[in-house]
CSV table of C-alpha atoms and ligand atoms in Angstrom, one decimal:
chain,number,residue,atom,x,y,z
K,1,UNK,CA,11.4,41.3,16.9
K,2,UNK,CA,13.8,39.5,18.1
K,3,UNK,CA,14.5,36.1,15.9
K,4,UNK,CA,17.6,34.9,17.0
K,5,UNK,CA,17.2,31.0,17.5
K,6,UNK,CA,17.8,29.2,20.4
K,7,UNK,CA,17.4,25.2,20.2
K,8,UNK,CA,16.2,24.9,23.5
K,9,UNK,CA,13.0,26.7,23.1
K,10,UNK,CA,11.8,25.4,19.4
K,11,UNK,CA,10.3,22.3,20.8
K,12,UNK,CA,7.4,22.2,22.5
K,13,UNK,CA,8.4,18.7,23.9
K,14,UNK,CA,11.5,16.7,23.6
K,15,UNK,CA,12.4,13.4,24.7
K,16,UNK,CA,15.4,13.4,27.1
K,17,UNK,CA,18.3,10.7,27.1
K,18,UNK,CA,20.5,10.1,30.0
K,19,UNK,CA,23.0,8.5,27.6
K,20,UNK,CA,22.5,5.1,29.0
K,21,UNK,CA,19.5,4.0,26.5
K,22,UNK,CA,21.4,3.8,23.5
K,23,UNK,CA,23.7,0.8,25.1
K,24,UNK,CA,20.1,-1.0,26.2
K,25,UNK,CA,18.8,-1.0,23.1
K,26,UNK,CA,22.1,-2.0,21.5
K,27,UNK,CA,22.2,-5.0,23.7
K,28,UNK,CA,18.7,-5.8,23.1
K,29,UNK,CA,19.1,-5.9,19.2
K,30,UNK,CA,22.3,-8.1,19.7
K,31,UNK,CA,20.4,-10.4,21.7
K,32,UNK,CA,17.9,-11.3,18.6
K,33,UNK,CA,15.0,-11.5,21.0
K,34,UNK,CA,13.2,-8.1,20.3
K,35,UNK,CA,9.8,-9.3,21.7
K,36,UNK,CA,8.0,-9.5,24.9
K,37,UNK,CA,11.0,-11.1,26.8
K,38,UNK,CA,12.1,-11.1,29.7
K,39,UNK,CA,13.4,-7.2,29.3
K,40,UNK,CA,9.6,-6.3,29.1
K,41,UNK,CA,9.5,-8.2,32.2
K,42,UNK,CA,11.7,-6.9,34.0
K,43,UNK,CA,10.6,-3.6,33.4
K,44,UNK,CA,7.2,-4.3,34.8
K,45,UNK,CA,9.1,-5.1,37.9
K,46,UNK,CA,10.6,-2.0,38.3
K,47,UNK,CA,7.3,0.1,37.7
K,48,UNK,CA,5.5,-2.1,40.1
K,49,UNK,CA,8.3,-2.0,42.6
K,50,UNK,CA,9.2,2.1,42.1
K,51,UNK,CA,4.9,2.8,42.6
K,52,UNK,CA,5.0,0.2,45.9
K,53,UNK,CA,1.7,-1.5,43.9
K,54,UNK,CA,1.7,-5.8,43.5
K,55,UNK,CA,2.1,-5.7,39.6
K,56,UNK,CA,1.9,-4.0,36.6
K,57,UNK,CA,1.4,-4.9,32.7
K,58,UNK,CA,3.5,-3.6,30.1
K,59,UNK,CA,1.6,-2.7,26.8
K,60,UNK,CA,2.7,-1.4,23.7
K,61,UNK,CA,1.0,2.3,24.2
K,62,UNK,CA,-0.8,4.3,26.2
K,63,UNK,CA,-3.6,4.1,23.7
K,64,UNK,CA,-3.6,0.5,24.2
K,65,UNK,CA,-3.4,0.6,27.8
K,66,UNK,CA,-6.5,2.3,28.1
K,67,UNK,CA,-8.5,0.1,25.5
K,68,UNK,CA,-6.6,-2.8,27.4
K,69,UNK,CA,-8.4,-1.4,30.7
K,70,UNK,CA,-11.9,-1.1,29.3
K,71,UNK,CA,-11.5,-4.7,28.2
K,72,UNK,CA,-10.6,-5.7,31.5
K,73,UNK,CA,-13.1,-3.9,33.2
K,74,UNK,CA,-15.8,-5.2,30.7
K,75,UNK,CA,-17.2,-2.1,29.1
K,76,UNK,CA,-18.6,-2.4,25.5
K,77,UNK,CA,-21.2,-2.0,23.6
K,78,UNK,CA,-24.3,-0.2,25.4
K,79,UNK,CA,-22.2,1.3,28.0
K,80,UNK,CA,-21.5,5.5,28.2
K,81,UNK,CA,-17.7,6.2,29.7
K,82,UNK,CA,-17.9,9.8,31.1
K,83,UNK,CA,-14.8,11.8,29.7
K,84,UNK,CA,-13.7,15.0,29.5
K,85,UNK,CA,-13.6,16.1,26.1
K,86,UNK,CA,-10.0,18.4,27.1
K,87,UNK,CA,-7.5,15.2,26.5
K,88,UNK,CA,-5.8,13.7,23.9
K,89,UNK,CA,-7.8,11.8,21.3
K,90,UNK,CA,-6.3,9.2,22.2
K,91,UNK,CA,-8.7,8.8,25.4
K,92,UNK,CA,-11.9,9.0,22.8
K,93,UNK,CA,-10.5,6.3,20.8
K,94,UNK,CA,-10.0,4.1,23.2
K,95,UNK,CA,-13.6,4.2,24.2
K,96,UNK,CA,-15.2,4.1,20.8
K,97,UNK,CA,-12.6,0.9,20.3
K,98,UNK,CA,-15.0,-1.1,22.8
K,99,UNK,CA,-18.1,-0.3,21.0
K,100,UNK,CA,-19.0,2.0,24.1
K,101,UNK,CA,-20.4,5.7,24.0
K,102,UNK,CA,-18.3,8.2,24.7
K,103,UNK,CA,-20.1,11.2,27.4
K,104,UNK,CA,-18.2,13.9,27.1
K,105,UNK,CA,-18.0,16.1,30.3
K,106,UNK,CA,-16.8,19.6,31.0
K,107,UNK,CA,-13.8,20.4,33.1
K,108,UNK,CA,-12.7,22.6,36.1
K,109,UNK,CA,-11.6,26.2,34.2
K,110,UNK,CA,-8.7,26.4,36.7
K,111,UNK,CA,-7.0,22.8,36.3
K,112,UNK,CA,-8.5,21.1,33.2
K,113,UNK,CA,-9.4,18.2,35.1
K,114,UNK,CA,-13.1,16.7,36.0
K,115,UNK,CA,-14.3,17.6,39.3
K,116,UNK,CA,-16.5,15.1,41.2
K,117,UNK,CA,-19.9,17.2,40.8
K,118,UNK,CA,-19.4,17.6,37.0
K,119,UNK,CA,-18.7,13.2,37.3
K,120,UNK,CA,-21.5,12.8,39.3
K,121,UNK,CA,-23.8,15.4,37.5
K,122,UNK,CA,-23.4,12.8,34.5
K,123,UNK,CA,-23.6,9.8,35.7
K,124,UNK,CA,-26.5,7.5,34.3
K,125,UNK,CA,-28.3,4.2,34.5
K,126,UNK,CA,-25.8,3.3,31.4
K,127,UNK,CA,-22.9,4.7,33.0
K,128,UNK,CA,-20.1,1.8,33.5
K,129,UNK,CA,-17.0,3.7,33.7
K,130,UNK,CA,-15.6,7.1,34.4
K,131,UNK,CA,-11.8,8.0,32.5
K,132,UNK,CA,-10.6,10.8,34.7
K,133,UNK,CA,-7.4,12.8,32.7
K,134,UNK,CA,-4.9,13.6,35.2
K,135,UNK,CA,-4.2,16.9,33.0
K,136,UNK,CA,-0.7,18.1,33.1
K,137,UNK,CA,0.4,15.4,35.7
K,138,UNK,CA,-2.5,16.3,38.6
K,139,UNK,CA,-4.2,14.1,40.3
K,140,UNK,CA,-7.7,14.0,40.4
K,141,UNK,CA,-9.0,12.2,43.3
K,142,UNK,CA,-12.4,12.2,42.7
K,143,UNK,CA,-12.8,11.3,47.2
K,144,UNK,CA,-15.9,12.5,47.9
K,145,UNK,CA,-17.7,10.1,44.9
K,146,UNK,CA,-15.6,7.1,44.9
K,147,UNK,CA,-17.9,5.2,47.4
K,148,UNK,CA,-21.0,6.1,44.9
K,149,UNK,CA,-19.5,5.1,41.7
K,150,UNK,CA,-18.6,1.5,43.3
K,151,UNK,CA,-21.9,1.0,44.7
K,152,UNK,CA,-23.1,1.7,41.1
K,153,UNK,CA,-20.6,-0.8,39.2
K,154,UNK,CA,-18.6,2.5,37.6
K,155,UNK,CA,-14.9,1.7,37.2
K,156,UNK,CA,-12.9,4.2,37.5
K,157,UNK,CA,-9.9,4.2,34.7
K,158,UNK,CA,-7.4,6.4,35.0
K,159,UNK,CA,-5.6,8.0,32.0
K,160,UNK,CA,-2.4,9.0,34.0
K,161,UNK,CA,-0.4,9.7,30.8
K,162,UNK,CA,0.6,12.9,31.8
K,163,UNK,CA,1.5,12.3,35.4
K,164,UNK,CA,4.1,9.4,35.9
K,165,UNK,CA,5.7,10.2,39.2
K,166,UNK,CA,2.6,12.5,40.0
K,167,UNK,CA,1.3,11.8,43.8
K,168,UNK,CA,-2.3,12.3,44.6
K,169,UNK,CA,-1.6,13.8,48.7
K,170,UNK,CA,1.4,11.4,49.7
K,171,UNK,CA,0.3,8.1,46.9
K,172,UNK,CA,1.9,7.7,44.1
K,173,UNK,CA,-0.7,8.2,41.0
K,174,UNK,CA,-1.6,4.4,40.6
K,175,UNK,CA,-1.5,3.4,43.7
K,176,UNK,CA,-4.5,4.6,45.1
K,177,UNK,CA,-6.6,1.6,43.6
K,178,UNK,CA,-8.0,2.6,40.0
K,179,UNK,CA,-7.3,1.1,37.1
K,180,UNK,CA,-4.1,3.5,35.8
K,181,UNK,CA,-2.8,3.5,32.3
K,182,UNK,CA,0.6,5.3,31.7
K,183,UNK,CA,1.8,6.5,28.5
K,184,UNK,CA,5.5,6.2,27.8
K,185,UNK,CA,5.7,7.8,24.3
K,186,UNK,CA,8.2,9.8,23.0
K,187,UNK,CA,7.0,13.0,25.2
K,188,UNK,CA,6.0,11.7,28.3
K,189,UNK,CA,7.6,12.2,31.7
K,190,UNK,CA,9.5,8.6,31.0
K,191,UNK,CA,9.4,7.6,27.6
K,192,UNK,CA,10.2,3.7,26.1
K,193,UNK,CA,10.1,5.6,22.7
K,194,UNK,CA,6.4,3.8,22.6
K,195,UNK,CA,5.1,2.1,25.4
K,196,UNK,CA,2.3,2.1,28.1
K,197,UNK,CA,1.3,0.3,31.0
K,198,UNK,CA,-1.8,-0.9,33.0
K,199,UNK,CA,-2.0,-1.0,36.8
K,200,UNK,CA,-4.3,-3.4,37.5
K,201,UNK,CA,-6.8,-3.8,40.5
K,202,UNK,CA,-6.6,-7.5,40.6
K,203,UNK,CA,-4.6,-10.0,39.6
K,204,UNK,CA,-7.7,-11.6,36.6
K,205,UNK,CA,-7.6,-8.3,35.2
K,206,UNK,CA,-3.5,-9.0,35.0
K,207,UNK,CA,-4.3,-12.1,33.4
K,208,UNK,CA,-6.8,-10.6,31.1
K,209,UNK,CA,-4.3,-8.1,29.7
K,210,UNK,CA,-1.4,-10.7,29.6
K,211,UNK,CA,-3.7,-12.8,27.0
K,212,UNK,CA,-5.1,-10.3,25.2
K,213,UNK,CA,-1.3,-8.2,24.4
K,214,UNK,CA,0.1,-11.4,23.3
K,215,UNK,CA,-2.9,-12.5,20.8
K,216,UNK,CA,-4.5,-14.4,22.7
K,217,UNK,CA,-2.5,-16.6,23.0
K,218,UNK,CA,-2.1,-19.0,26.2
K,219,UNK,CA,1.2,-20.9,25.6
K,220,UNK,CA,4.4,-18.8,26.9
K,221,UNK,CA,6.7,-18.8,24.3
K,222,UNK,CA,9.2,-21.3,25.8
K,223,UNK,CA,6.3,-23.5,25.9
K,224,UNK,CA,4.9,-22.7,22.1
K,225,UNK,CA,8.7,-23.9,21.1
K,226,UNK,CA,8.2,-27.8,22.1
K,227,UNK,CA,4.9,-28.2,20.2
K,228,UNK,CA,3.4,-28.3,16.5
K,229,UNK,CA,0.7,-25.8,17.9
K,230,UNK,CA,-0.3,-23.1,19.7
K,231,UNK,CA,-3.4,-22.2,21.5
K,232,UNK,CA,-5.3,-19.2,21.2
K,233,UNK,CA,-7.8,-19.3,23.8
K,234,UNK,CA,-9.2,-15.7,24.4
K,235,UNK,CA,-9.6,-12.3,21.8
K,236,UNK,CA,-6.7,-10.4,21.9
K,237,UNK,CA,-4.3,-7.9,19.8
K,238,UNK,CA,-0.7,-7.4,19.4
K,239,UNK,CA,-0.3,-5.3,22.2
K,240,UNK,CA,3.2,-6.5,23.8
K,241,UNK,CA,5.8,-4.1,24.7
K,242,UNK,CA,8.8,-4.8,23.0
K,243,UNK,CA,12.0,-5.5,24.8
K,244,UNK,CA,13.9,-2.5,22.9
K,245,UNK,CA,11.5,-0.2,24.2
K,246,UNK,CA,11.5,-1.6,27.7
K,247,UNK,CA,15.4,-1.3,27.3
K,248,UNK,CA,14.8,2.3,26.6
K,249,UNK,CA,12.3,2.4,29.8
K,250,UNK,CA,14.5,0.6,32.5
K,251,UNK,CA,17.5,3.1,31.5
K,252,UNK,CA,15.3,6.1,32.1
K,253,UNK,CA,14.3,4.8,35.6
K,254,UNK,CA,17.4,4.5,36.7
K,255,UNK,CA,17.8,8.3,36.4
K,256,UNK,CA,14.0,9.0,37.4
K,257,UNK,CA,14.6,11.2,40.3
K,258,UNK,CA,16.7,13.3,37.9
K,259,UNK,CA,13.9,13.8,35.9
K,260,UNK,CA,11.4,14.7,38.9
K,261,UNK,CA,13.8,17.2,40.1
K,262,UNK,CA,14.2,19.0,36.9
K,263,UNK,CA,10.7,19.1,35.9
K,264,UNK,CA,9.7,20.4,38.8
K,265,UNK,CA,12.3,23.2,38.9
K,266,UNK,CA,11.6,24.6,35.0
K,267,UNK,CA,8.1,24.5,36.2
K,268,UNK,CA,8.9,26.4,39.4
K,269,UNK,CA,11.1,28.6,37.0
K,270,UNK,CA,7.8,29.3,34.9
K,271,UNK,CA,5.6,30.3,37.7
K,272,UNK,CA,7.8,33.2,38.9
K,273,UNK,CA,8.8,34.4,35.5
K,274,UNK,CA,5.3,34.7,34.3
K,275,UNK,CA,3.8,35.8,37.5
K,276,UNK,CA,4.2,39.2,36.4
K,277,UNK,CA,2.0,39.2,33.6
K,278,UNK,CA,-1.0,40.1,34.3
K,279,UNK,CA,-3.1,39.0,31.4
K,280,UNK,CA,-1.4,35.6,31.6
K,281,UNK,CA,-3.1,33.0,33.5
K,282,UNK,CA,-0.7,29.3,34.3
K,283,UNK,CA,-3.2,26.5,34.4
K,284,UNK,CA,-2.2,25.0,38.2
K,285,UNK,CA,-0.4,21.6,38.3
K,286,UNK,CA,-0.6,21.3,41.5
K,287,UNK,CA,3.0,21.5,41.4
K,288,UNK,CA,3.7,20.2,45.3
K,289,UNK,CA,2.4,17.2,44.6
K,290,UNK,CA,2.2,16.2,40.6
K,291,UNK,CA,5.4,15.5,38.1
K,292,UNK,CA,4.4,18.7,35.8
K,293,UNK,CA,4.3,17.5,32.6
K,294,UNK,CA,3.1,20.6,30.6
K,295,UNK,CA,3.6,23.9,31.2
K,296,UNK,CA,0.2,25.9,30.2
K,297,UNK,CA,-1.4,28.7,30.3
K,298,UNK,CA,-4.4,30.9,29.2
K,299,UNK,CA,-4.2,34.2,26.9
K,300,UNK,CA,-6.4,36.4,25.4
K,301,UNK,CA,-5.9,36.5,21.6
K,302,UNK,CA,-4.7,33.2,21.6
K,303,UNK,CA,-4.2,32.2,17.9
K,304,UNK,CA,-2.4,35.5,17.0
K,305,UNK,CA,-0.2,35.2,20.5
K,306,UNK,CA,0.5,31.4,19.1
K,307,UNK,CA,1.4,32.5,15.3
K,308,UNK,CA,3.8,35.3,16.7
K,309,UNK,CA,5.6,33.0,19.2
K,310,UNK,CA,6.0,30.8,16.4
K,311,UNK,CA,7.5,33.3,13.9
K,312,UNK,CA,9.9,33.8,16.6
K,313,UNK,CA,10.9,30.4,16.5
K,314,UNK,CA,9.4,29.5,19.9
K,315,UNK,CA,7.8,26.0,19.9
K,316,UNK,CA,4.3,26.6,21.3
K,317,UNK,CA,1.2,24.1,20.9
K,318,UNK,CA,-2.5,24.0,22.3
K,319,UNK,CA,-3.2,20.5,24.3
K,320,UNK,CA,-5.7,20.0,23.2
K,321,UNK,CA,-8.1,21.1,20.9
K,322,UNK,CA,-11.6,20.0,22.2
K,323,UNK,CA,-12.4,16.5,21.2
K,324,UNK,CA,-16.5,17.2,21.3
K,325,UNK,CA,-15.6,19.6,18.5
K,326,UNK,CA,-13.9,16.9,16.2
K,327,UNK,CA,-15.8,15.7,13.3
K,328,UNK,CA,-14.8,12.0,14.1
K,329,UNK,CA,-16.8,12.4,17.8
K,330,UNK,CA,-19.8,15.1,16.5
K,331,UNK,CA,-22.2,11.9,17.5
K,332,UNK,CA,-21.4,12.4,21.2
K,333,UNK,CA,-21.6,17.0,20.7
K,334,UNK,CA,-23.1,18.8,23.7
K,335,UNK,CA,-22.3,21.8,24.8
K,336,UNK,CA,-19.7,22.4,27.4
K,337,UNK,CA,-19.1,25.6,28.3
K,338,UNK,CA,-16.0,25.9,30.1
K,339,UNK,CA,-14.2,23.4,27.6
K,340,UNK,CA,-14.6,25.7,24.5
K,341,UNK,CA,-13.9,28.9,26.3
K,342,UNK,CA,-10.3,27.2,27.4
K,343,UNK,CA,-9.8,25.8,23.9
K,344,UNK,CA,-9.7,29.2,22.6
K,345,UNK,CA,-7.1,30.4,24.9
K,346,UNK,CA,-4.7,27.7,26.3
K,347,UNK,CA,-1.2,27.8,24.8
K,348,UNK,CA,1.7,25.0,25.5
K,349,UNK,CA,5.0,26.7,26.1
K,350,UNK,CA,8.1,24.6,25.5
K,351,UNK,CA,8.1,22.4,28.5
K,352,UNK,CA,11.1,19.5,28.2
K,353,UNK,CA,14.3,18.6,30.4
K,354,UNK,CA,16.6,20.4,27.5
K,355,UNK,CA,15.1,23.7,28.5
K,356,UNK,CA,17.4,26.2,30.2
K,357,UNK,CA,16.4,28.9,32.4
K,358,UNK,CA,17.9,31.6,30.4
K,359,UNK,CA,15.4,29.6,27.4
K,360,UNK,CA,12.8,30.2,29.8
K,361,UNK,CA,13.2,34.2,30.3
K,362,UNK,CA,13.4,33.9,26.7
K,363,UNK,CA,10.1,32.2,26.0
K,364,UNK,CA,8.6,35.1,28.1
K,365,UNK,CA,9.8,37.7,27.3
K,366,UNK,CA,8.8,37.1,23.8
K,367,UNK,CA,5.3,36.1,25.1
K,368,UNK,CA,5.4,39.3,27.1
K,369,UNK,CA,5.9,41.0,23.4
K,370,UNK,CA,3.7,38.9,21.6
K,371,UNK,CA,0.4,40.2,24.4
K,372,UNK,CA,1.6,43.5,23.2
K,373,UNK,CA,1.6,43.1,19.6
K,374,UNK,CA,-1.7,41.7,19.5
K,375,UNK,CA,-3.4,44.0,22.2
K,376,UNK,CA,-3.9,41.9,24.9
K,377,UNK,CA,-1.6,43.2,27.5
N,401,PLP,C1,-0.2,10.5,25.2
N,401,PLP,C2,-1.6,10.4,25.7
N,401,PLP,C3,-2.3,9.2,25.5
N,401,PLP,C4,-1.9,8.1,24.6
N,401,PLP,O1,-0.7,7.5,24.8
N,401,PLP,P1,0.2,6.9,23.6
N,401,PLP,O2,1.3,6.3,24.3
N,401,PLP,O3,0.5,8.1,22.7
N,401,PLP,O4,-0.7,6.0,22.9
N,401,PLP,C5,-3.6,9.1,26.1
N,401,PLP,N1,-4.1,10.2,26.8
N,401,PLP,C6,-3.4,11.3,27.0
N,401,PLP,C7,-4.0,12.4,27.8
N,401,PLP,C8,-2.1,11.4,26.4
N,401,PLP,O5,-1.5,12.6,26.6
């Protein structure tokens, strides 16, 4: 076996630093103003005006941006949210955060993402809102039922964490008139260290999330400084992106196309090198089109493929166990097929801009070894 270390492989993901972050935030803590200001502003520019959509509101996670977008879209209590169970539990969360019911669908086997029948298939009288997961950066369109879910009041809500940068045909992912929630946490395809953000459909649902990140509250904070008071006229959390995390997200903007390239070419890199193993099945990006953001695949004999990769110092992970099969979500168990036949064998290779190409022949040759050892090449 061979163990000799190599840094770039030993993460499965890793932020990556242009250099010109650390002099953002460093300006940001000299200011003294580390809260929403105008930094956090400014940053929602740049989003908005990089996607080509009117506005955008900065929150402080992805988590939040998708509890942020149920608000705004009015779903609580007594309404089901149709979700795929293969996402983060982070999606889940969200959903039980409103008081609504989570109904777990199953997922395409090729791409990890919903498909319109399996939507439709569960769509009810309670159904107010459908959370596609654009699964390792794809898009997932959902064309041919969009008309039907609008006649019936569904939302749809996007939980684009994965796919910053993604394009769904020629659109950028949040342009194509959903409710979007990005992610730009530590691992993401831009990071703020934490951060999300909402692209809203209108501009009250703008206003709804701009009251409820700060509090509540309805005074700017220019204003709040002349007066004995302040006013909270709606229910609200703290939710605000800071300014030294928007810092950290305006620098990696700037070097965004950087990022796209590069992502796109490890990915690239991926497909041919693994092509040649037959027992080895990539989960398809859609790589033309989306920003990858993991690189996955499917292998028999998962968990003893996973524990010898990671004796040899190789930084796999599994994204994501099912969430029907938590004990926090058992409530909301049914069975889904295609969801717990993936979980078994998806495996996260080390997928991050500090990745090498000679890392990459390394991660598979040792996964070439590791299908051997345990008998399933
Ligand atoms: C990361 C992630 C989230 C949550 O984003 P945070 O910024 O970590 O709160 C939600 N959904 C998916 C699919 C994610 O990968």
């Amino acid at each position: 076996m061979n163990t000799a270390s190599r840094p770039d492989v030993r993460r499965n993901a890793s932020p990556y630093l242009y250099g010109p972050e650390t002099g953002a935030v460093a300006r940001v803590l000299e200011s003294g103003q580390y809260g929403h200001t105008d930094v956090t502003e400014e940053f929602e520019r740049r989003v908005a005006g990089f996607l080509g959509v009117p506005d955008a509101v900065a929150v402080a996670s992805g988590t939040a941006a998708l509890h942020a977008a149920l608000l705004a879209a009015k779903v609580g209590p007594g309404d089901e949210v149709i979700v795929p169970s293969m996402t983060f539990c982070a999606t889940i969360q969200a959903i039980l955060a409103v008081g609504a019911t989570p109904k777990f669908v199953d997922v395409d086997p090729a791409t990890l993402c919903v498909t319109d029948q399996l939507v439709m298939e569960a769509v009810s009288d309670t159904t107010s809102a459908v959370i596609p997961v654009l699964f390792g950066g794809r898009a997932v369109p959902l064309a041919s039922v969009r008309d039907e879910l609008a006649e019936r009041s569904i939302t749809v809500i996007e939980d684009a964490a994965h796919a910053f940068g993604s394009r769904d045909g020629t659109c950028r992912v949040g342009t194509t008139g959903s409710l979007t929630c990005f992610s730009f946490g530590p691992i993401k395809n831009l990071t703020c260290g934490q951060g999300g953000m909402v692209i809203p459909r209108t501009p009250e649902e703008a206003d709804t999330i701009r009251r409820l990140r700060l509090l509540g509250i309805t005074q700017s904070q220019g204003e709040r400084a002349n007066t004995t008071t302040y006013r909270v006229g709606t229910f609200g959390l703290r939710y605000q992106l800071s300014a030294i995390n928007a810092a950290i997200g305006l620098a990696q903007l700037d070097h965004f196309n950087t990022t796209e390239h590069t992502r796109r070419r490890l990915w690239r890199t991926y497909q041919q090198a693994l092509a040649p193993l037959d027992s080895v099945t990539l989960v398809d990006v859609d790589a033309d089109h989306s920003l990858p953001h993991l690189c996955q695949v499917r292998v028999p004999h998962r968990d003893q493929v996973f524990a010898d990769l990671r004796a040899r110092d190789i930084g796999v992970g599994v994204h994501y166990p099912p969430n029907h099969l938590q004990p926090a979500f058992a409530t909301w168990h049914r069975p889904l097929p295609a969801t717990e036949h993936a979980g078994a064998e998806i495996l996260s290779l080390p997928f991050h801009q500090h990745l090498t190409e000679t890392g990459i022949d390394h991660v598979v040759s040792a996964l070439a070894q590791a299908l051997k050892t345990s008998g399933g090449a």
